[in-house]
Amino acid sequence: MPERGHATAPSKDSSTKANPSPLTTTAPLTAARRTGLLVTFILGGLSALPPLSMDMYLPALPTVTTALDSPAATVQLTLTACLAGMALGQLVIGPMSDKWGRRRPLLTGMVVYVLATAICAFTPTVELLIAFRLLQGLAGAAAIVIARAVVRDLYDGVEMARFFSTLMLISGVAPIIAPLIGGQVMRFADWRGVFLVLTVVGALLTLLVWRRLGETLPPERRQTGGVGAALRTMRGLLADRVFTGYTLAGGFAFAVLFAYISASPFVVQEIYGASAQTFSLLFGVNSLGLIAVGQINGKLLVGRVSLDKVLGYGLAVITTASVALLLMTSGVFGEVGLFPICAGLFVLMSAMGLVLPNTNAQALMRAPHAAGSASALLGTSSFLVGAVASPLVGIAGEDTAVPMALVQVTCSFLAVFCFVVLCRPWSAGSAPKPPTAQQTAA
């Protein structure tokens, strides 16, 4: 498949009367382009919902511990439950969207998300809060997994990579502002107010999806069969060496990012003595670096340089920055201050803007016949690998940043290994391929 972009042309036999949305399965290419800004906003909002659900809640954790009279370790399970729900929910909702289209599973998931979030605001016990956070994560998984699948429905090749980079501009802001919003909410309400705000955000996004995001997967392109067919589709995707390579490379790169998010508050504030305000500023600067490089990737590099070459450069920079951080934190260069560590973290974070959108694009180009299932495998692998890597950053205690750097070095080398050995970017066999007759029939 050549590297060119287009929005998928829908069938002329479909009817528009069932769905008045401006982007329906019968919308011509020009109509899809005209609604591009609105679609980008909606898909960016869907992609931002999971980090909003996780990070806006962080400032409320100490208050939840006191209000529900529960130990901190138990309250931490409310985060774990939401993360686990988002990881596992994608495996279910992705294949559902391949079978029934994008709108029905997405709207169902969003409605359940709104209800579960509202119930979280009124739960009297931590056990119920954990249960409904799990349900919140399971339902919220529809947002992120179907958003990626819709991008695959509408775009291909370099245009898809550009669109993913644009989404980073919207969804990448969420982790920056979510704790700030949560903190401001806590000034006027208790921890329950955070969930009420999330309920309103989810309801508004659900309304936008219902009114403005039409079906992007026409009936003739949908999968048939039940659970067995979905499992066979996923098995076929994982049997594709190149798809698995991009999925694992993206997952391990995401683990590098998770390690940074988990360890940076401790490393910057406890080990290097920065204030909470300084940490917030540095975290914001690093996030802006990721967003800026993502835009450079989408606006300047994609279409001029091959996606694999850009991805290779990004992985090389991440690996180099990780090694530099390991050398600095382990004392090879003697005692280093906060600035060199922050410079290394900034370079590492910024390079993610070259890696994450391009691994998603390259993997999804392998699966035009099952974008929902492919998106589910991409998302679940990233969440699970990241969840495994995150606890390892504190394994050596509170006096060293070496575990963070070691986890980052290990995961970055594994990402490079998967890219080189499985994707084999120099090989013609790594080019995206059309689905086989068996895959289409599945």
Coordinates of C-alpha atoms in Angstrom, one line a residue:
M1 CA 0.0 0.0 0.0
P2 CA 1.6 3.3 -1.0
E3 CA 2.0 6.0 1.6
R4 CA -0.8 8.4 0.7
G5 CA -3.7 9.7 2.6
H6 CA -7.4 9.7 1.9
A7 CA -10.7 9.5 3.7
T8 CA -12.4 6.2 3.0
A9 CA -15.0 6.6 0.4
P10 CA -18.3 5.2 1.6
S11 CA -20.7 3.1 -0.5
K12 CA -23.1 5.0 -2.8
D13 CA -25.9 2.4 -1.9
S14 CA -26.1 3.5 1.7
S15 CA -29.0 5.8 2.8
T16 CA -28.5 9.1 4.6
K17 CA -32.0 9.4 6.0
A18 CA -31.3 7.3 9.1
N19 CA -28.5 9.5 10.4
P20 CA -28.6 13.3 9.9
S21 CA -25.0 13.6 11.1
P22 CA -22.7 15.7 8.9
L23 CA -20.3 12.7 8.7
T24 CA -22.3 9.6 7.7
T25 CA -21.4 6.5 5.8
T26 CA -22.6 8.1 2.6
A27 CA -20.8 11.4 3.1
P28 CA -18.5 12.1 0.1
L29 CA -14.8 12.8 0.6
T30 CA -15.3 16.6 0.5
A31 CA -17.9 16.4 3.2
A32 CA -15.6 14.4 5.4
R33 CA -12.9 17.0 4.8
R34 CA -15.2 19.9 5.6
T35 CA -16.1 18.4 9.0
G36 CA -12.5 17.6 9.7
L37 CA -12.1 20.3 12.4
L38 CA -15.2 19.1 14.3
V39 CA -14.3 15.5 14.0
T40 CA -10.8 16.2 15.2
F41 CA -12.2 18.0 18.2
I42 CA -14.5 15.1 19.1
L43 CA -11.9 12.4 18.6
G44 CA -9.4 14.5 20.6
G45 CA -11.9 14.8 23.4
L46 CA -12.5 11.0 23.3
S47 CA -8.7 10.4 23.4
A48 CA -8.4 12.8 26.3
L49 CA -11.2 11.2 28.4
P50 CA -9.0 8.4 29.9
P51 CA -6.2 10.7 31.2
L52 CA -8.8 13.1 32.5
S53 CA -10.5 10.3 34.4
M54 CA -7.2 9.2 35.9
D55 CA -5.3 12.5 36.5
M56 CA -8.1 14.8 37.6
Y57 CA -8.7 12.5 40.5
L58 CA -5.1 12.5 41.8
P59 CA -5.3 15.6 44.0
A60 CA -8.4 14.1 45.8
L61 CA -6.7 10.9 46.9
P62 CA -5.7 12.1 50.4
T63 CA -9.2 13.4 51.0
V64 CA -10.8 10.2 49.8
T65 CA -8.6 8.3 52.3
T66 CA -9.9 10.5 55.2
A67 CA -13.5 10.7 54.0
L68 CA -14.0 7.0 53.5
D69 CA -11.8 6.0 56.5
S70 CA -9.7 3.7 54.4
P71 CA -6.0 3.0 54.2
A72 CA -4.1 4.7 51.4
A73 CA -3.2 1.4 49.8
T74 CA -6.9 0.5 49.5
V75 CA -7.7 3.9 48.0
Q76 CA -4.9 3.5 45.5
L77 CA -6.9 0.5 44.2
T78 CA -9.4 3.0 42.8
L79 CA -6.7 4.1 40.3
T80 CA -5.7 0.5 39.6
A81 CA -9.3 -0.5 39.0
C82 CA -9.8 2.3 36.5
L83 CA -6.6 1.5 34.6
A84 CA -7.4 -2.2 34.5
G85 CA -10.8 -1.5 33.2
M86 CA -9.5 0.7 30.4
A87 CA -7.0 -2.0 29.4
L88 CA -9.5 -4.9 29.4
G89 CA -12.4 -2.9 28.1
Q90 CA -10.6 -2.2 24.8
L91 CA -10.3 -6.0 24.1
V92 CA -14.1 -6.3 24.3
I93 CA -15.2 -3.0 22.7
G94 CA -12.7 -3.0 19.8
P95 CA -14.1 -6.2 18.2
M96 CA -17.6 -5.1 19.0
S97 CA -17.1 -2.0 16.9
D98 CA -15.8 -4.1 14.0
K99 CA -19.1 -6.1 14.1
W100 CA -21.7 -3.5 14.8
G101 CA -20.1 -0.3 13.6
R102 CA -18.5 2.5 15.6
R103 CA -21.5 4.6 16.8
R104 CA -23.5 1.9 18.8
P105 CA -20.6 0.6 21.0
L106 CA -19.3 4.2 21.4
L107 CA -22.6 5.7 22.5
T108 CA -23.3 2.7 24.8
G109 CA -19.9 3.0 26.4
M110 CA -20.2 6.7 26.9
V111 CA -23.6 6.5 28.5
V112 CA -22.4 3.8 30.9
Y113 CA -19.3 5.9 31.6
V114 CA -21.5 8.9 32.5
L115 CA -23.7 6.8 34.8
A116 CA -20.7 5.0 36.5
T117 CA -18.9 8.3 37.1
A118 CA -22.0 9.9 38.6
I119 CA -22.4 6.9 40.9
C120 CA -18.8 7.3 42.0
A121 CA -19.6 10.8 43.2
F122 CA -22.1 9.3 45.7
T123 CA -20.6 6.0 46.8
P124 CA -20.5 5.6 50.6
T125 CA -17.7 3.0 50.8
V126 CA -14.3 2.6 49.2
E127 CA -15.3 -0.9 48.0
L128 CA -18.2 0.5 46.0
L129 CA -15.9 3.2 44.7
I130 CA -13.4 0.6 43.5
A131 CA -16.2 -1.3 41.8
F132 CA -17.6 1.6 39.9
R133 CA -14.1 2.9 39.0
L134 CA -13.6 -0.4 37.3
L135 CA -16.9 0.0 35.5
Q136 CA -15.9 3.6 34.6
G137 CA -12.7 2.3 33.1
L138 CA -14.4 -0.5 31.2
A139 CA -16.9 1.9 29.7
G140 CA -14.4 4.7 29.1
A141 CA -12.2 2.3 27.1
A142 CA -14.8 2.8 24.3
A143 CA -13.6 6.4 23.9
I144 CA -10.0 5.7 23.2
V145 CA -10.3 2.4 21.3
I146 CA -13.0 3.6 18.9
A147 CA -11.4 7.0 18.4
R148 CA -8.3 5.2 16.9
A149 CA -10.6 2.9 14.8
V150 CA -12.5 6.0 13.4
V151 CA -9.2 7.5 12.4
R152 CA -8.3 4.3 10.6
D153 CA -11.7 4.4 8.9
L154 CA -11.2 7.9 7.6
Y155 CA -7.5 8.1 6.8
D156 CA -4.6 6.0 5.5
G157 CA -0.9 6.2 5.1
V158 CA 0.8 9.6 5.9
E159 CA -2.6 11.3 6.4
M160 CA -3.3 8.9 9.3
A161 CA 0.0 9.7 10.9
R162 CA -0.6 13.4 10.5
F163 CA -4.0 13.0 12.1
F164 CA -2.6 11.1 15.1
S165 CA -0.1 13.9 15.6
T166 CA -2.9 16.4 15.5
L167 CA -4.8 14.4 18.1
M168 CA -1.8 14.6 20.4
L169 CA -2.2 18.4 20.4
I170 CA -5.6 17.9 22.0
S171 CA -5.3 14.8 24.0
G172 CA -1.7 15.7 25.1
V173 CA -3.0 18.7 27.0
A174 CA -5.2 16.5 29.2
P175 CA -2.5 15.1 31.5
I176 CA -1.2 18.7 32.0
I177 CA -4.4 20.4 32.9
A178 CA -6.2 17.5 34.6
P179 CA -4.5 17.7 38.0
L180 CA -4.8 21.5 37.9
I181 CA -8.6 21.2 37.2
G182 CA -8.9 18.7 40.0
G183 CA -7.0 20.9 42.4
Q184 CA -9.3 23.9 41.5
V185 CA -12.4 21.8 42.0
M186 CA -11.1 20.8 45.4
R187 CA -11.1 24.4 46.4
F188 CA -14.8 24.6 46.1
A189 CA -16.0 21.1 46.7
D190 CA -14.8 17.8 48.2
W191 CA -13.5 14.8 46.3
R192 CA -17.0 14.0 45.0
G193 CA -17.0 17.2 43.1
V194 CA -14.2 15.9 40.8
F195 CA -16.5 13.0 39.7
L196 CA -19.4 15.4 39.2
V197 CA -17.2 17.5 36.8
L198 CA -16.2 14.3 35.0
T199 CA -19.8 13.4 34.7
V200 CA -20.6 16.7 33.0
V201 CA -17.6 16.4 30.7
G202 CA -18.7 12.8 29.7
A203 CA -22.3 13.9 29.2
L204 CA -21.3 16.8 26.9
L205 CA -18.9 14.6 24.9
T206 CA -21.7 12.0 24.6
L207 CA -24.1 14.6 23.2
L208 CA -21.4 15.7 20.7
V209 CA -20.9 12.1 19.5
W210 CA -24.6 11.6 19.2
R211 CA -25.3 14.7 17.3
R212 CA -22.1 15.2 15.2
L213 CA -20.1 12.0 14.8
G214 CA -21.7 9.7 12.2
E215 CA -21.0 6.1 11.4
T216 CA -17.6 5.7 9.7
L217 CA -17.7 1.9 9.2
P218 CA -20.3 1.0 6.5
P219 CA -22.2 -2.4 6.8
E220 CA -20.3 -4.0 3.9
R221 CA -17.0 -3.6 5.7
R222 CA -18.1 -5.0 9.1
Q223 CA -17.0 -8.3 10.6
T224 CA -19.5 -11.2 10.9
G225 CA -19.6 -13.9 13.5
G226 CA -19.4 -14.0 17.3
V227 CA -16.8 -14.3 19.9
G228 CA -15.0 -17.0 18.1
A229 CA -14.7 -14.9 15.0
A230 CA -13.4 -11.9 17.0
L231 CA -10.7 -14.1 18.7
R232 CA -9.7 -15.5 15.3
T233 CA -9.3 -12.0 14.0
M234 CA -7.1 -11.0 16.9
R235 CA -5.1 -14.2 16.5
G236 CA -4.6 -13.4 12.9
L237 CA -3.4 -9.8 13.7
L238 CA -1.0 -11.2 16.3
A239 CA 0.3 -13.7 13.7
D240 CA 1.2 -10.8 11.5
R241 CA 4.9 -10.3 12.5
V242 CA 5.0 -6.7 11.4
F243 CA 1.8 -5.7 13.2
T244 CA 3.0 -7.3 16.4
G245 CA 6.3 -5.6 16.0
Y246 CA 4.7 -2.1 15.8
T247 CA 2.3 -2.9 18.6
L248 CA 5.1 -4.1 21.0
A249 CA 7.4 -1.2 20.0
G250 CA 4.7 1.2 20.8
G251 CA 3.8 -0.6 24.0
F252 CA 7.4 -0.6 25.3
A253 CA 7.8 3.1 24.3
F254 CA 4.6 3.8 26.3
A255 CA 6.1 2.0 29.2
V256 CA 9.1 4.4 29.1
L257 CA 6.5 7.2 29.4
F258 CA 4.6 5.4 32.2
A259 CA 7.9 5.1 34.1
Y260 CA 8.5 8.8 33.8
I261 CA 5.0 9.7 35.0
S262 CA 5.2 7.3 38.0
A263 CA 8.7 8.2 39.2
S264 CA 9.1 11.9 38.2
P265 CA 7.3 13.4 41.2
F266 CA 9.5 11.4 43.6
V267 CA 12.7 11.9 41.6
V268 CA 12.3 15.7 41.1
Q269 CA 10.9 16.6 44.5
E270 CA 12.3 14.1 47.0
I271 CA 15.7 13.3 45.5
Y272 CA 16.6 16.6 43.8
G273 CA 14.7 18.9 46.2
A274 CA 12.5 20.8 43.8
S275 CA 9.3 22.3 45.1
A276 CA 5.8 21.1 44.0
Q277 CA 5.5 24.3 41.9
T278 CA 8.8 23.6 40.2
F279 CA 7.8 20.0 39.5
S280 CA 4.5 21.1 38.0
L281 CA 6.3 23.6 35.8
L282 CA 8.8 21.0 34.6
F283 CA 6.0 18.4 34.0
G284 CA 4.2 21.0 31.9
V285 CA 7.3 21.9 29.9
N286 CA 8.0 18.2 29.1
S287 CA 4.4 17.6 28.1
L288 CA 4.6 20.7 25.8
G289 CA 7.8 19.3 24.3
L290 CA 6.0 16.0 23.4
I291 CA 3.1 18.0 21.9
A292 CA 5.4 20.3 19.9
V293 CA 7.5 17.5 18.4
G294 CA 4.2 15.6 17.6
Q295 CA 3.2 18.6 15.6
I296 CA 6.6 18.8 13.9
N297 CA 6.1 15.1 13.0
G298 CA 2.6 15.7 11.5
K299 CA 3.2 19.0 9.8
L300 CA 6.8 18.8 8.6
L301 CA 8.1 15.2 8.6
V302 CA 5.2 13.0 7.6
G303 CA 5.0 12.9 3.8
R304 CA 8.6 14.1 3.4
V305 CA 10.3 11.3 5.3
S306 CA 9.1 7.7 5.5
L307 CA 7.2 6.8 8.7
D308 CA 9.7 4.1 9.5
K309 CA 12.7 6.4 9.3
V310 CA 11.0 9.0 11.6
L311 CA 10.0 6.2 14.0
G312 CA 13.6 4.9 13.9
Y313 CA 15.0 8.4 14.7
G314 CA 12.5 8.7 17.6
L315 CA 13.4 5.4 19.1
A316 CA 17.1 6.2 18.8
V317 CA 16.6 9.5 20.7
I318 CA 14.6 7.8 23.4
T319 CA 17.2 5.1 23.9
T320 CA 20.1 7.7 23.9
A321 CA 18.3 9.8 26.5
S322 CA 17.5 6.8 28.7
V323 CA 21.1 5.7 28.7
A324 CA 22.2 9.2 29.5
L325 CA 19.7 9.3 32.4
L326 CA 21.0 5.9 33.7
L327 CA 24.6 7.1 33.6
M328 CA 23.8 10.4 35.4
T329 CA 21.6 8.8 38.1
S330 CA 24.1 6.0 38.8
G331 CA 26.9 8.5 39.4
V332 CA 29.1 7.8 36.4
F333 CA 29.5 11.5 35.8
G334 CA 29.7 12.3 39.5
E335 CA 27.1 14.3 41.4
V336 CA 24.7 15.9 38.9
G337 CA 22.1 18.5 39.7
L338 CA 18.5 18.8 38.7
F339 CA 19.0 20.6 35.4
P340 CA 20.9 17.8 33.6
I341 CA 18.2 15.3 34.8
C342 CA 15.4 17.5 33.6
A343 CA 17.2 18.1 30.3
G344 CA 17.4 14.3 29.8
L345 CA 13.7 13.8 30.7
F346 CA 12.7 16.7 28.3
V347 CA 14.6 15.1 25.4
L348 CA 13.1 11.7 26.2
M349 CA 9.5 13.0 26.5
S350 CA 9.8 15.1 23.4
A351 CA 10.9 12.2 21.3
M352 CA 7.7 10.4 22.1
G353 CA 6.1 12.8 19.6
L354 CA 8.0 10.9 16.9
V355 CA 7.2 7.4 18.2
L356 CA 3.6 7.1 19.5
P357 CA 1.7 8.5 16.5
N358 CA 3.8 6.6 14.0
T359 CA 3.6 3.2 15.8
N360 CA -0.2 3.6 15.9
A361 CA -0.4 4.6 12.2
Q362 CA 1.9 1.8 11.0
A363 CA 0.2 -0.9 13.0
L364 CA -3.3 0.2 12.0
M365 CA -2.3 0.3 8.3
R366 CA -1.8 -3.4 8.6
A367 CA -5.4 -4.0 9.6
P368 CA -7.9 -2.1 7.4
H369 CA -10.2 -5.1 7.7
A370 CA -10.3 -5.0 11.6
A371 CA -9.4 -1.6 12.8
G372 CA -11.4 -2.0 16.0
S373 CA -9.6 -5.2 17.0
A374 CA -6.3 -3.8 16.0
S375 CA -6.9 -0.6 18.1
A376 CA -7.9 -2.8 21.0
L377 CA -4.6 -4.8 20.9
L378 CA -2.6 -1.5 20.6
G379 CA -4.3 0.1 23.6
T380 CA -4.4 -3.0 25.8
S381 CA -0.7 -3.8 25.2
S382 CA 0.3 -0.2 26.0
F383 CA -1.7 -0.1 29.2
L384 CA -0.6 -3.5 30.4
V385 CA 3.1 -3.0 29.7
G386 CA 2.9 0.4 31.3
A387 CA 1.1 -0.9 34.3
V388 CA 3.8 -3.6 34.8
A389 CA 6.7 -1.1 34.4
S390 CA 5.3 1.6 36.7
P391 CA 5.7 -0.2 40.1
L392 CA 9.3 -1.2 39.2
V393 CA 10.5 2.4 39.3
G394 CA 10.4 2.4 43.1
I395 CA 11.7 -1.0 43.7
A396 CA 15.0 0.2 45.3
G397 CA 13.4 2.6 47.7
E398 CA 13.3 6.4 47.9
D399 CA 16.9 7.4 47.8
T400 CA 17.8 6.7 44.1
A401 CA 16.5 7.4 40.7
V402 CA 18.4 4.5 39.1
P403 CA 15.3 2.2 38.9
M404 CA 13.4 4.7 36.8
A405 CA 16.3 5.1 34.4
L406 CA 16.9 1.3 34.3
V407 CA 13.3 0.6 33.5
Q408 CA 13.4 3.3 30.8
V409 CA 16.6 1.9 29.3
T410 CA 15.3 -1.7 29.3
C411 CA 12.0 -0.7 27.7
S412 CA 13.6 1.5 25.1
F413 CA 16.0 -1.3 24.0
L414 CA 13.0 -3.7 23.9
A415 CA 11.2 -1.2 21.7
V416 CA 14.2 -0.9 19.3
F417 CA 14.5 -4.7 19.3
C418 CA 10.8 -5.2 18.3
F419 CA 11.1 -2.5 15.6
V420 CA 14.3 -3.9 14.0
V421 CA 13.7 -7.7 14.4
L422 CA 9.9 -7.9 13.9
C423 CA 9.1 -4.8 11.7
R424 CA 12.2 -5.1 9.6
P425 CA 11.7 -1.6 8.1
W426 CA 14.2 -2.1 5.4
S427 CA 12.2 -5.1 4.0
A428 CA 9.5 -4.8 1.4
G429 CA 7.5 -7.2 3.5
S430 CA 7.0 -4.6 6.1
A431 CA 4.8 -2.5 3.8
P432 CA 1.1 -2.5 4.7
K433 CA -0.9 -5.2 3.0
P434 CA -4.5 -5.7 2.0
P435 CA -6.6 -8.1 4.0
T436 CA -6.7 -11.7 2.7
A437 CA -10.0 -13.2 1.6
Q438 CA -10.1 -15.3 4.8
Q439 CA -9.7 -12.2 6.9
T440 CA -12.4 -10.3 5.0
A441 CA -14.8 -13.3 5.4
A442 CA -14.1 -13.4 9.1

